[in-house]
Tab-separated table of C-alpha atoms in Angstrom:
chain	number	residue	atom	x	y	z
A	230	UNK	CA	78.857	46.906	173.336
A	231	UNK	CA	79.774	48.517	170.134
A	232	UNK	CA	77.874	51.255	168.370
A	233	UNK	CA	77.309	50.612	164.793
A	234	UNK	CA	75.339	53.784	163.778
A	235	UNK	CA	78.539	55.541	165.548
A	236	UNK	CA	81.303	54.115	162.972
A	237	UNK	CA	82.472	56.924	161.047
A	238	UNK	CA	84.096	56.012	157.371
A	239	UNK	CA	85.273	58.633	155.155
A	240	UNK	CA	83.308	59.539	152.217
A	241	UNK	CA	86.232	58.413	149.835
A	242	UNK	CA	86.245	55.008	151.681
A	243	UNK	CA	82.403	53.978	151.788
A	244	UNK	CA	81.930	55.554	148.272
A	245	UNK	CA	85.136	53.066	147.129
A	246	UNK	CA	83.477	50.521	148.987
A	247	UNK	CA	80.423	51.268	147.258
A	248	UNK	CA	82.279	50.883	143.373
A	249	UNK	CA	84.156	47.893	144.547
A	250	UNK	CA	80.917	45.540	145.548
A	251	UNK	CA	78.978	46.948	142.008
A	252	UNK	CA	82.245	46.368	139.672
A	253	UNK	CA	84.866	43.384	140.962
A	254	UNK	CA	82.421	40.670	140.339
A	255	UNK	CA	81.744	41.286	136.833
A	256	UNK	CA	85.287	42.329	136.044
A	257	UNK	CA	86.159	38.780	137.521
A	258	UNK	CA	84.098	36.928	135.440
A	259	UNK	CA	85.847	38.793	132.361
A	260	UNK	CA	89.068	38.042	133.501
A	261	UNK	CA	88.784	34.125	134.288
A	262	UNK	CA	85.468	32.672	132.919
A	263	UNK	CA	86.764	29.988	130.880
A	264	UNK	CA	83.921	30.170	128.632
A	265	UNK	CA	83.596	33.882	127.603
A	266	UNK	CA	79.912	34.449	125.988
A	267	UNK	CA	80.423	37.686	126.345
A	268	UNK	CA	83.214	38.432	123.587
A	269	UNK	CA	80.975	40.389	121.578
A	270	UNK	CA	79.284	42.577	123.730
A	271	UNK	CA	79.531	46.369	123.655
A	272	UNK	CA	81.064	46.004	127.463
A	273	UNK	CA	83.947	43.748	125.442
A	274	UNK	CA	84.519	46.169	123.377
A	275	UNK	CA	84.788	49.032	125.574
A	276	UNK	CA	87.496	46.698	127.605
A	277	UNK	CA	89.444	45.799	124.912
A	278	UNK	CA	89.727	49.521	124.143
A	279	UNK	CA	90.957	50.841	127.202
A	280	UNK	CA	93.248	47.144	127.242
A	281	UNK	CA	95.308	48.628	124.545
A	282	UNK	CA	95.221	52.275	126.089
A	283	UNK	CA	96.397	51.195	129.514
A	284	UNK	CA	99.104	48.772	127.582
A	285	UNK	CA	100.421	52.100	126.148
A	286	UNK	CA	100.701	54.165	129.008
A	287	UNK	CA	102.078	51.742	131.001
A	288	UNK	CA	104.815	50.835	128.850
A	289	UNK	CA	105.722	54.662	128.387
A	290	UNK	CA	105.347	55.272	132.236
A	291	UNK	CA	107.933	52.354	133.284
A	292	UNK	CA	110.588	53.952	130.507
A	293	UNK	CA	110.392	57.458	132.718
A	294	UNK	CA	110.897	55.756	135.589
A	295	UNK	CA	113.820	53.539	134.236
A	296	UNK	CA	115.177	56.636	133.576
A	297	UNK	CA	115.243	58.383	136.643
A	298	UNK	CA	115.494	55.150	138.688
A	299	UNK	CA	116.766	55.838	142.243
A	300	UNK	CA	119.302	53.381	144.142
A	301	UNK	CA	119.267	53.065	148.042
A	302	UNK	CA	122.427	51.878	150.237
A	303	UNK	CA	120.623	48.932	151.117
A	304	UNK	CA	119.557	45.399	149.899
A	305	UNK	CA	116.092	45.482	147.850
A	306	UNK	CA	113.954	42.947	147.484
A	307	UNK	CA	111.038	43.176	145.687
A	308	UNK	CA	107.872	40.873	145.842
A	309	UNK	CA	105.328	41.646	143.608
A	310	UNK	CA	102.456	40.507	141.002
A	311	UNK	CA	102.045	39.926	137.431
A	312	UNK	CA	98.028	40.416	137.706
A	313	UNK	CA	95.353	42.346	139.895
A	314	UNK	CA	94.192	41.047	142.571
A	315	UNK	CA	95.513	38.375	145.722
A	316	UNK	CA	98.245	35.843	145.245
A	317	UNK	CA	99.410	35.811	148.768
A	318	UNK	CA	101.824	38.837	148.762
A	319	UNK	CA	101.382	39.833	152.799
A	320	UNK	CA	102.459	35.862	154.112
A	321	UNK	CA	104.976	35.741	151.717
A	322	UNK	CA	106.031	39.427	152.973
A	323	UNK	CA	106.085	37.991	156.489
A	324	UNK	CA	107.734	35.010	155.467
A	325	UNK	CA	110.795	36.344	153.694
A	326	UNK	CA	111.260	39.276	156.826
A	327	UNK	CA	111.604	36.203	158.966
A	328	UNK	CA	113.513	34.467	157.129
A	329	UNK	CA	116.001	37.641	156.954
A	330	UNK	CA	115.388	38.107	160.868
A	331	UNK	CA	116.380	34.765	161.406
A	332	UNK	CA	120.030	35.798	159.589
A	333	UNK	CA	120.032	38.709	162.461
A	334	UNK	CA	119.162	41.346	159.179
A	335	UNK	CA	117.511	44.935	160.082
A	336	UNK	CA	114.339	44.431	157.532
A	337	UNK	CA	111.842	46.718	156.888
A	338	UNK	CA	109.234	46.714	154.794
A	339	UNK	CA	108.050	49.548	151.864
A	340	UNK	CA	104.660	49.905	150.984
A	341	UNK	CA	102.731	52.246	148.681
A	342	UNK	CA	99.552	51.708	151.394
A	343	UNK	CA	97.147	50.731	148.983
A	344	UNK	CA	93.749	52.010	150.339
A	345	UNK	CA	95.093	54.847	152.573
A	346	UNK	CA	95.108	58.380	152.388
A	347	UNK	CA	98.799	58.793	153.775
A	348	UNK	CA	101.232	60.384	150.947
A	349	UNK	CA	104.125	61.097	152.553
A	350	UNK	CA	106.924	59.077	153.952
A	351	UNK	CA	105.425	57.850	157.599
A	352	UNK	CA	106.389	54.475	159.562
A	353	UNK	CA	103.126	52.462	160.344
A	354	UNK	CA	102.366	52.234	164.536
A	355	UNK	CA	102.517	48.823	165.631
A	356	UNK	CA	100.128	48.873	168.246
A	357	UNK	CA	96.929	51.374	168.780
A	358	UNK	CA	93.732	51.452	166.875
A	359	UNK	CA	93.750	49.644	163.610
A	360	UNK	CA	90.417	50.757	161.967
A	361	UNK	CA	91.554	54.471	162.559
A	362	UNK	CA	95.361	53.280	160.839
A	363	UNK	CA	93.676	50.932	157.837
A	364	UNK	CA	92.395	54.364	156.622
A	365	UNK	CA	95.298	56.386	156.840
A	366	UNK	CA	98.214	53.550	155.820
A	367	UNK	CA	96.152	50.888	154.151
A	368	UNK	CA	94.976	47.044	155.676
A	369	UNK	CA	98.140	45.629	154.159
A	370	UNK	CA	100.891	47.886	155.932
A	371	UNK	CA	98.953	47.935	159.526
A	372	UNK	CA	98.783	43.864	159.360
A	373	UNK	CA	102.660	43.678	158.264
A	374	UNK	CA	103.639	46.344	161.314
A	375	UNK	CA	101.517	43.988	164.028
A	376	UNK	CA	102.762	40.536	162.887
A	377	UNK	CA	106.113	42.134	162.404
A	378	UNK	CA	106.553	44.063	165.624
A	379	UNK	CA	110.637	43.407	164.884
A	380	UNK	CA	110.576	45.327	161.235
A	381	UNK	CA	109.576	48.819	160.295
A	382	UNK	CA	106.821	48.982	158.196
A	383	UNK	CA	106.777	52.528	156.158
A	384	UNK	CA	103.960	53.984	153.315
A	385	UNK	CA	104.310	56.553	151.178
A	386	UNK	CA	104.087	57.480	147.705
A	387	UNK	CA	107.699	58.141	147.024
A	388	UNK	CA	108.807	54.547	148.064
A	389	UNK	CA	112.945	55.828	147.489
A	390	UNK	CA	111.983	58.470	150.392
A	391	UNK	CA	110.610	56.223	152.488
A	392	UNK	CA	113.316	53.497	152.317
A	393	UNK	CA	116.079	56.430	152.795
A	394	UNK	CA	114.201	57.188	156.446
A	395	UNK	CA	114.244	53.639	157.285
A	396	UNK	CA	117.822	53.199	156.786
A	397	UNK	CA	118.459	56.429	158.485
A	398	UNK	CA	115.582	55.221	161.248
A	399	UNK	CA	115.874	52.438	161.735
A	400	UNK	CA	118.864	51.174	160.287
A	401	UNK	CA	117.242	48.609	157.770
A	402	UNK	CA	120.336	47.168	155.824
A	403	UNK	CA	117.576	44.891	153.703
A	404	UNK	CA	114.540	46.807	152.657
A	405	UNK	CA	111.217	44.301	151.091
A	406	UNK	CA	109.543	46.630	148.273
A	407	UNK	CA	106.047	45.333	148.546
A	408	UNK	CA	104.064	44.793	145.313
A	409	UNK	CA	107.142	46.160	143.718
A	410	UNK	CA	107.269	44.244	140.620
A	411	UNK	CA	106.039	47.111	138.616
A	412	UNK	CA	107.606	50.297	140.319
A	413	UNK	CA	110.302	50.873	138.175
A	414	UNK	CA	111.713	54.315	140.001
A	415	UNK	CA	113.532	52.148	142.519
A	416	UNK	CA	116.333	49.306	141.517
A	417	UNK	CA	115.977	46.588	143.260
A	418	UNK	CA	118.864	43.549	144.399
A	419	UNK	CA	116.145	40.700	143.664
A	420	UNK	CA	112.680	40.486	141.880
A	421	UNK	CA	110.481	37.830	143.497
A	422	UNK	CA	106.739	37.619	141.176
A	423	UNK	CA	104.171	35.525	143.048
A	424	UNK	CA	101.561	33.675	140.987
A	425	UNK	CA	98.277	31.885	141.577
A	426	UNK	CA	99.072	28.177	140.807
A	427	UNK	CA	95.185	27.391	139.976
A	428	UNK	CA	95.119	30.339	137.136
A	429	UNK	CA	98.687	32.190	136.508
A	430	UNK	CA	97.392	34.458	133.955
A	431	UNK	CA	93.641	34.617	133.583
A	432	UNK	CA	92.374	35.279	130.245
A	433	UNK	CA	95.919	36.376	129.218
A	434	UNK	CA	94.645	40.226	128.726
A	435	UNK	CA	96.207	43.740	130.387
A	436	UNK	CA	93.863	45.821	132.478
A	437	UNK	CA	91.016	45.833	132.890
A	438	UNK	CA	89.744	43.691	130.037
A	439	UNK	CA	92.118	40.979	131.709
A	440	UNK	CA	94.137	40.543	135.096
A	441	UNK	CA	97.522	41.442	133.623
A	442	UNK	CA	99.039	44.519	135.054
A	443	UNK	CA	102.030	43.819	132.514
A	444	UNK	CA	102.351	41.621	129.584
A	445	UNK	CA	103.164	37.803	130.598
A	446	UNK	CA	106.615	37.844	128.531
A	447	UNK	CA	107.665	40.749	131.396
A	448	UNK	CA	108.015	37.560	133.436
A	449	UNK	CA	111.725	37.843	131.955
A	450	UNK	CA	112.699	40.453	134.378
A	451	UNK	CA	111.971	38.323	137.617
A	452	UNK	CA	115.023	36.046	139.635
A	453	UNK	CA	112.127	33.887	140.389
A	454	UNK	CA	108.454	32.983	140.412
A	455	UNK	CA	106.616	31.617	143.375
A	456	UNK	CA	103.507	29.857	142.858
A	457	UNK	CA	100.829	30.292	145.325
A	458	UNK	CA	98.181	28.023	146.344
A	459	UNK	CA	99.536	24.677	144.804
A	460	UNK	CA	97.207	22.985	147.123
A	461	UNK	CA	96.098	20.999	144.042
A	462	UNK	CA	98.708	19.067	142.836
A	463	UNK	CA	97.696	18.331	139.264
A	464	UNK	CA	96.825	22.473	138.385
A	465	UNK	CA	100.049	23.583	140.051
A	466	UNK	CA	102.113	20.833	138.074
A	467	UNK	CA	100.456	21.911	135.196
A	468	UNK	CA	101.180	25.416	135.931
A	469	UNK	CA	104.941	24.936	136.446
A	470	UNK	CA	105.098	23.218	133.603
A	471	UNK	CA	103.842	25.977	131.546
A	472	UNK	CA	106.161	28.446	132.948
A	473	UNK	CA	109.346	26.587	132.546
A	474	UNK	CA	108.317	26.373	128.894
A	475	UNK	CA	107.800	29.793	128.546
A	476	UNK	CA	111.233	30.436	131.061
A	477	UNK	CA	113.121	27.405	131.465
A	478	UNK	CA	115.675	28.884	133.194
A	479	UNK	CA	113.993	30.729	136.220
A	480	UNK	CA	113.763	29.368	139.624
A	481	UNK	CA	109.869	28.298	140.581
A	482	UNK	CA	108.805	27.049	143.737
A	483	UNK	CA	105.644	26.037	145.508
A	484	UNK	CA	103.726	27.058	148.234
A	485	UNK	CA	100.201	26.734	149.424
A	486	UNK	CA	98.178	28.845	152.620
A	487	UNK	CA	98.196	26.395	155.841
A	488	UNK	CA	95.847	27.272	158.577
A	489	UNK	CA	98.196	27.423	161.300
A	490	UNK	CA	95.493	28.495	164.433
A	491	UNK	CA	92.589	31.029	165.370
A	492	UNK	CA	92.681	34.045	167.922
A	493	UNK	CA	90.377	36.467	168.872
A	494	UNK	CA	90.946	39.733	167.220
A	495	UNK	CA	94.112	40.395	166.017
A	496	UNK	CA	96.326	39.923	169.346
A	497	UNK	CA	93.552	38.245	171.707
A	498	UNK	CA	93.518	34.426	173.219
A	499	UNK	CA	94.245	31.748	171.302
A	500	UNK	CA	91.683	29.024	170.164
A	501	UNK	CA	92.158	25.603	169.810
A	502	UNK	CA	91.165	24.074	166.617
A	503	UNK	CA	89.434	20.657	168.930
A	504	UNK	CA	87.447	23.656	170.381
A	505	UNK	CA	85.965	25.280	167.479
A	506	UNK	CA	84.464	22.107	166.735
A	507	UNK	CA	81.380	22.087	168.616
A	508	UNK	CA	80.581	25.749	167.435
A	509	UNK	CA	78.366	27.138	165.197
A	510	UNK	CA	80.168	30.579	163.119
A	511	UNK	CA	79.434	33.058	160.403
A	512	UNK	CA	82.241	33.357	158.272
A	513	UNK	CA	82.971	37.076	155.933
A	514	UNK	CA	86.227	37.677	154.110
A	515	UNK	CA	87.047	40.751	151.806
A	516	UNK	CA	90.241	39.823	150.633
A	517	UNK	CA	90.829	38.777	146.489
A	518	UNK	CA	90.079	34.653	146.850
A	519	UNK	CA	87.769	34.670	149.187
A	520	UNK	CA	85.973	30.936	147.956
A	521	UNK	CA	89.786	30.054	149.374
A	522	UNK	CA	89.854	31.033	152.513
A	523	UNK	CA	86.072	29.588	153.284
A	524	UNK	CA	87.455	26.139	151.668
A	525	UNK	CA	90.325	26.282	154.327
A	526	UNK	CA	87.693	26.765	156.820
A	527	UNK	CA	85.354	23.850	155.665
A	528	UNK	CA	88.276	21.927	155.541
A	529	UNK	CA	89.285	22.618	159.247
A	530	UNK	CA	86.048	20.780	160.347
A	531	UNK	CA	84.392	24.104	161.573
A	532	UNK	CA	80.874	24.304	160.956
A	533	UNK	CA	79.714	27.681	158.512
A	534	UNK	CA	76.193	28.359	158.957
A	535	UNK	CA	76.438	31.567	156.262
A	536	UNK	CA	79.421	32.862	154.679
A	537	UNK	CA	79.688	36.339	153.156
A	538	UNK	CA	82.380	37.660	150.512
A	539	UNK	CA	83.491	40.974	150.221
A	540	UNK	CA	85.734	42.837	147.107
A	541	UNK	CA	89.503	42.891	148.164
A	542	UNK	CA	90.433	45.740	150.828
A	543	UNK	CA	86.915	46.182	151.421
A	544	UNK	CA	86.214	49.210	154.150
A	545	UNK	CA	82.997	47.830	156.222
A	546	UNK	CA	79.927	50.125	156.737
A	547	UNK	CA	77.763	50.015	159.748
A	548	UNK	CA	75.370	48.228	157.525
A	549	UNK	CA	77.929	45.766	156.672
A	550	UNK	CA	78.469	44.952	160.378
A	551	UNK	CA	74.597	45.112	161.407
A	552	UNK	CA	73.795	42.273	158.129
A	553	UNK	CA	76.521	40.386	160.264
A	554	UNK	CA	75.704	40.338	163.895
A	555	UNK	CA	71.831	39.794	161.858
A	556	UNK	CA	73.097	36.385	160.790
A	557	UNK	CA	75.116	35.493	163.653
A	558	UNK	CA	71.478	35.762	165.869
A	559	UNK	CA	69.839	34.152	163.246
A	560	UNK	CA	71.920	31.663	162.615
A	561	UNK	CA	72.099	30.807	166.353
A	562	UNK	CA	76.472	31.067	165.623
A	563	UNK	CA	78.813	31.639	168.347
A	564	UNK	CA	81.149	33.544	166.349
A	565	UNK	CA	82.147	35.542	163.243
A	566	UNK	CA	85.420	34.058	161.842
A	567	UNK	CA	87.597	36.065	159.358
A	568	UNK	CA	90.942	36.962	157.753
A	569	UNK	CA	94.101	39.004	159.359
A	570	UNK	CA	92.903	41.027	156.720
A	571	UNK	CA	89.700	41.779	157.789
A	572	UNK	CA	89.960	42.298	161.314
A	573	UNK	CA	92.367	45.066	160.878
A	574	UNK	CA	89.452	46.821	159.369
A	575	UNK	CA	87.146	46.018	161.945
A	576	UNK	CA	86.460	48.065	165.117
A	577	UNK	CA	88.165	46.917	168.283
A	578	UNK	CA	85.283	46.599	170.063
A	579	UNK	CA	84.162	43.701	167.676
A	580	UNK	CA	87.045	41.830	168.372
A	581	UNK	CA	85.997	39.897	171.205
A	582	UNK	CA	83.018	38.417	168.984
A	583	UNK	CA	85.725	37.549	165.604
A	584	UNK	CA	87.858	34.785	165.577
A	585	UNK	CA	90.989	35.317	163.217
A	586	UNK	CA	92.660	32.473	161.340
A	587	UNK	CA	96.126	32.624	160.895
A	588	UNK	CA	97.242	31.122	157.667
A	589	UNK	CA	100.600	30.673	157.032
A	590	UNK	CA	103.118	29.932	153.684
A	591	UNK	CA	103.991	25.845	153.513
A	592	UNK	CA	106.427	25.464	150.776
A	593	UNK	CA	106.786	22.054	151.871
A	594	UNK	CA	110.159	20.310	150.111
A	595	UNK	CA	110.537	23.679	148.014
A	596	UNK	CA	111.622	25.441	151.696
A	597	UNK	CA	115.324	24.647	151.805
A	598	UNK	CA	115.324	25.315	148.094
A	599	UNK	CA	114.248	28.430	148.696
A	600	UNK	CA	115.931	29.323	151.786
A	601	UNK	CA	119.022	28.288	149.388
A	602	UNK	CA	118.544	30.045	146.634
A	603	UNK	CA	117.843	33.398	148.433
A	604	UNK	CA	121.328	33.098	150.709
A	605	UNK	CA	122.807	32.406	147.161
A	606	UNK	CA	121.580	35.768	145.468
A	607	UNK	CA	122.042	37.782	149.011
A	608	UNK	CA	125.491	36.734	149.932
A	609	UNK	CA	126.864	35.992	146.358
């Protein structure tokens, strides 16, 4: 039976937790309400400011690091983002590893560890407990190194360092630079930007009065733009269309999330989808789309009695967890159901009570194209 009252999170993490909840839904609404009332408003204002500051800084920060950019003795591909926030960069990590795998490469995987307090160089365990590792490498990193028990998954700030030990390590001869797009102190083989097919750009602004982390014309620098989430057919055509205007010559393909199957925990029993069926669950995600995930679980037939969203990487207090097991009494549900995501961040003695869907990259016809076009750039 697990102990709430006896979680311990750091102060950093439950006082991040704390900013997150007050600050990403407003900041959301800024970046993609397609009918902005708010233009006007002092809080406008303020954002529009510090839009132009961060523009500057950024721009003279990636000309330092052109200039002391550091090569490693291995392939580098980089997946990254052109705005804040989810587009599907951990599946499509996993996705491209295997694919590599499956051409008997040595892949591992470079992470900053967004969320964690490890600085240094260190390669992420792939088994023990993950609530104690999500604090010290970051959700992202701890997922990649148990779904991809084959690849070495390392965190660090100095990314150069890090790939250097896996070589050395592990003997990685291609190295995946996650959300790499913008760290410019490493040269990378291939530049892969993922984008949401249902809103590329937002309101078309740089941080934080927009989603931008870059300007959209920085697009230039990628081999190739995948578009995420192309579930409807209409917005992602419409999306693809608008990019090849703006880049007519760079590669685009489709994908969207597939719910492949549930589990308990993270490495627990399998659950048949017929079975969930005739169960009642509570559903909680803290990931950056989290209306997508609960539409993929409507859409699976499974019954949500209450669903609860979280901000992205969100670290859960023993409150968090009481509200809950609350609803999943009251509710008279059988189970919670959540992300990958989540349950890394979760205490393993909740496990047994979450069921984890597993969702998956379908590129559908745009596979082989794919698979094609990266054998082109990595054997050419």
């Amino acid at each position: 039976m697990l102990d709430i009252e006896k979680l311990t999170i750091s102060p950093f993490h439950r006082v991040t937790a704390r900013v997150c909840s007050s600050l990403t839904p407003r900041l959301v609404r800024f970046w993609y309400d397609p009918f902005p009332a708010h233009r006007h408003s002092a809080l406008f204002r303020a954002l529009s400011f510090s839009s132009g500051l961060y523009g500057y800084l950024q721009e003279r920060s990636s000309r330092r690091a052109r200039r002391h950019r550091n090569r490693l003795p291995a392939y580098v591909i980089s997946i990254g983002n052109l705005v804040a926030g989810g587009t599907g960069k951990t599946p499509f990590a996993i996705w491209v590893a295997e694919y590599l795998q499956s051409l008997g490469a040595q892949v591992a995987i470079l992470s900053r560890g967004y969320g964690g307090k490890n600085r240094t160089s260190s390669r992420v365990p792939d088994h023990g407990d993950t609530f104690r590792q999500v604090m010290r490498f970051g959700d992202e990193p701890v997922l990649l190194a148990r779904r991809l028990n084959q690849a070495a998954v390392w965190t660090g700030r100095r990314r150069w360092l890090s790939g250097l030990k896996a070589i050395q390590s592990d003997e990685a001869d291609f190295l995946i630079l996650d959300d790499g797009f913008q760290h410019f102190s490493l040269h990378r083989d291939l530049d892969l930007v993922l984008l949401d097919s249902q809103n590329p750009f937002g309101n078309g602004s740089l941080l934080p009065l927009g989603p931008l982390r870059e300007p959209i014309g920085h697009l230039e620098r990628a081999d190739a733009l995948i578009l995420t989430r192309a579930d409807d057919t209409k917005k992602s055509s419409e999306a693809q269309l608008a990019i090849l205007r703006l880049f007519p010559d760079k590669p685009v393909f489709c994908c969207r999330h597939s719910l492949t199957g549930f589990r308990f925990g993270l490495t627990g029993e399998n659950v048949p989808l017929q079975f969930l069926g005739a169960l009642r669950v509570v559903a909680f995600a803290g990931i950056a789309r989290p209306d997508s995930f609960f539409s993929s679980i409507a859409a699976s037939g499974i019954r949500v009695t209450e669903q609860f969203a979280f901000p992205d990487h969100y670290f859960y207090a023993p409150e968090d967890l009481r509200n809950l097991l609350e609803s999943l009494n009251r509710n008279k549900a059988d189970f919670l159901i959540t992300t990958e995501k989540d349950v890394v961040r979760l205490p393993a003695a909740l496990h047994s009570t979450v069921l984890t869907a597993r969702l998956e990259l379908d590129f559908g016809s745009d596979r082989q194209k794919l698979c094609d076009f990266l054998a082109e750039q990595i054997w050419r």
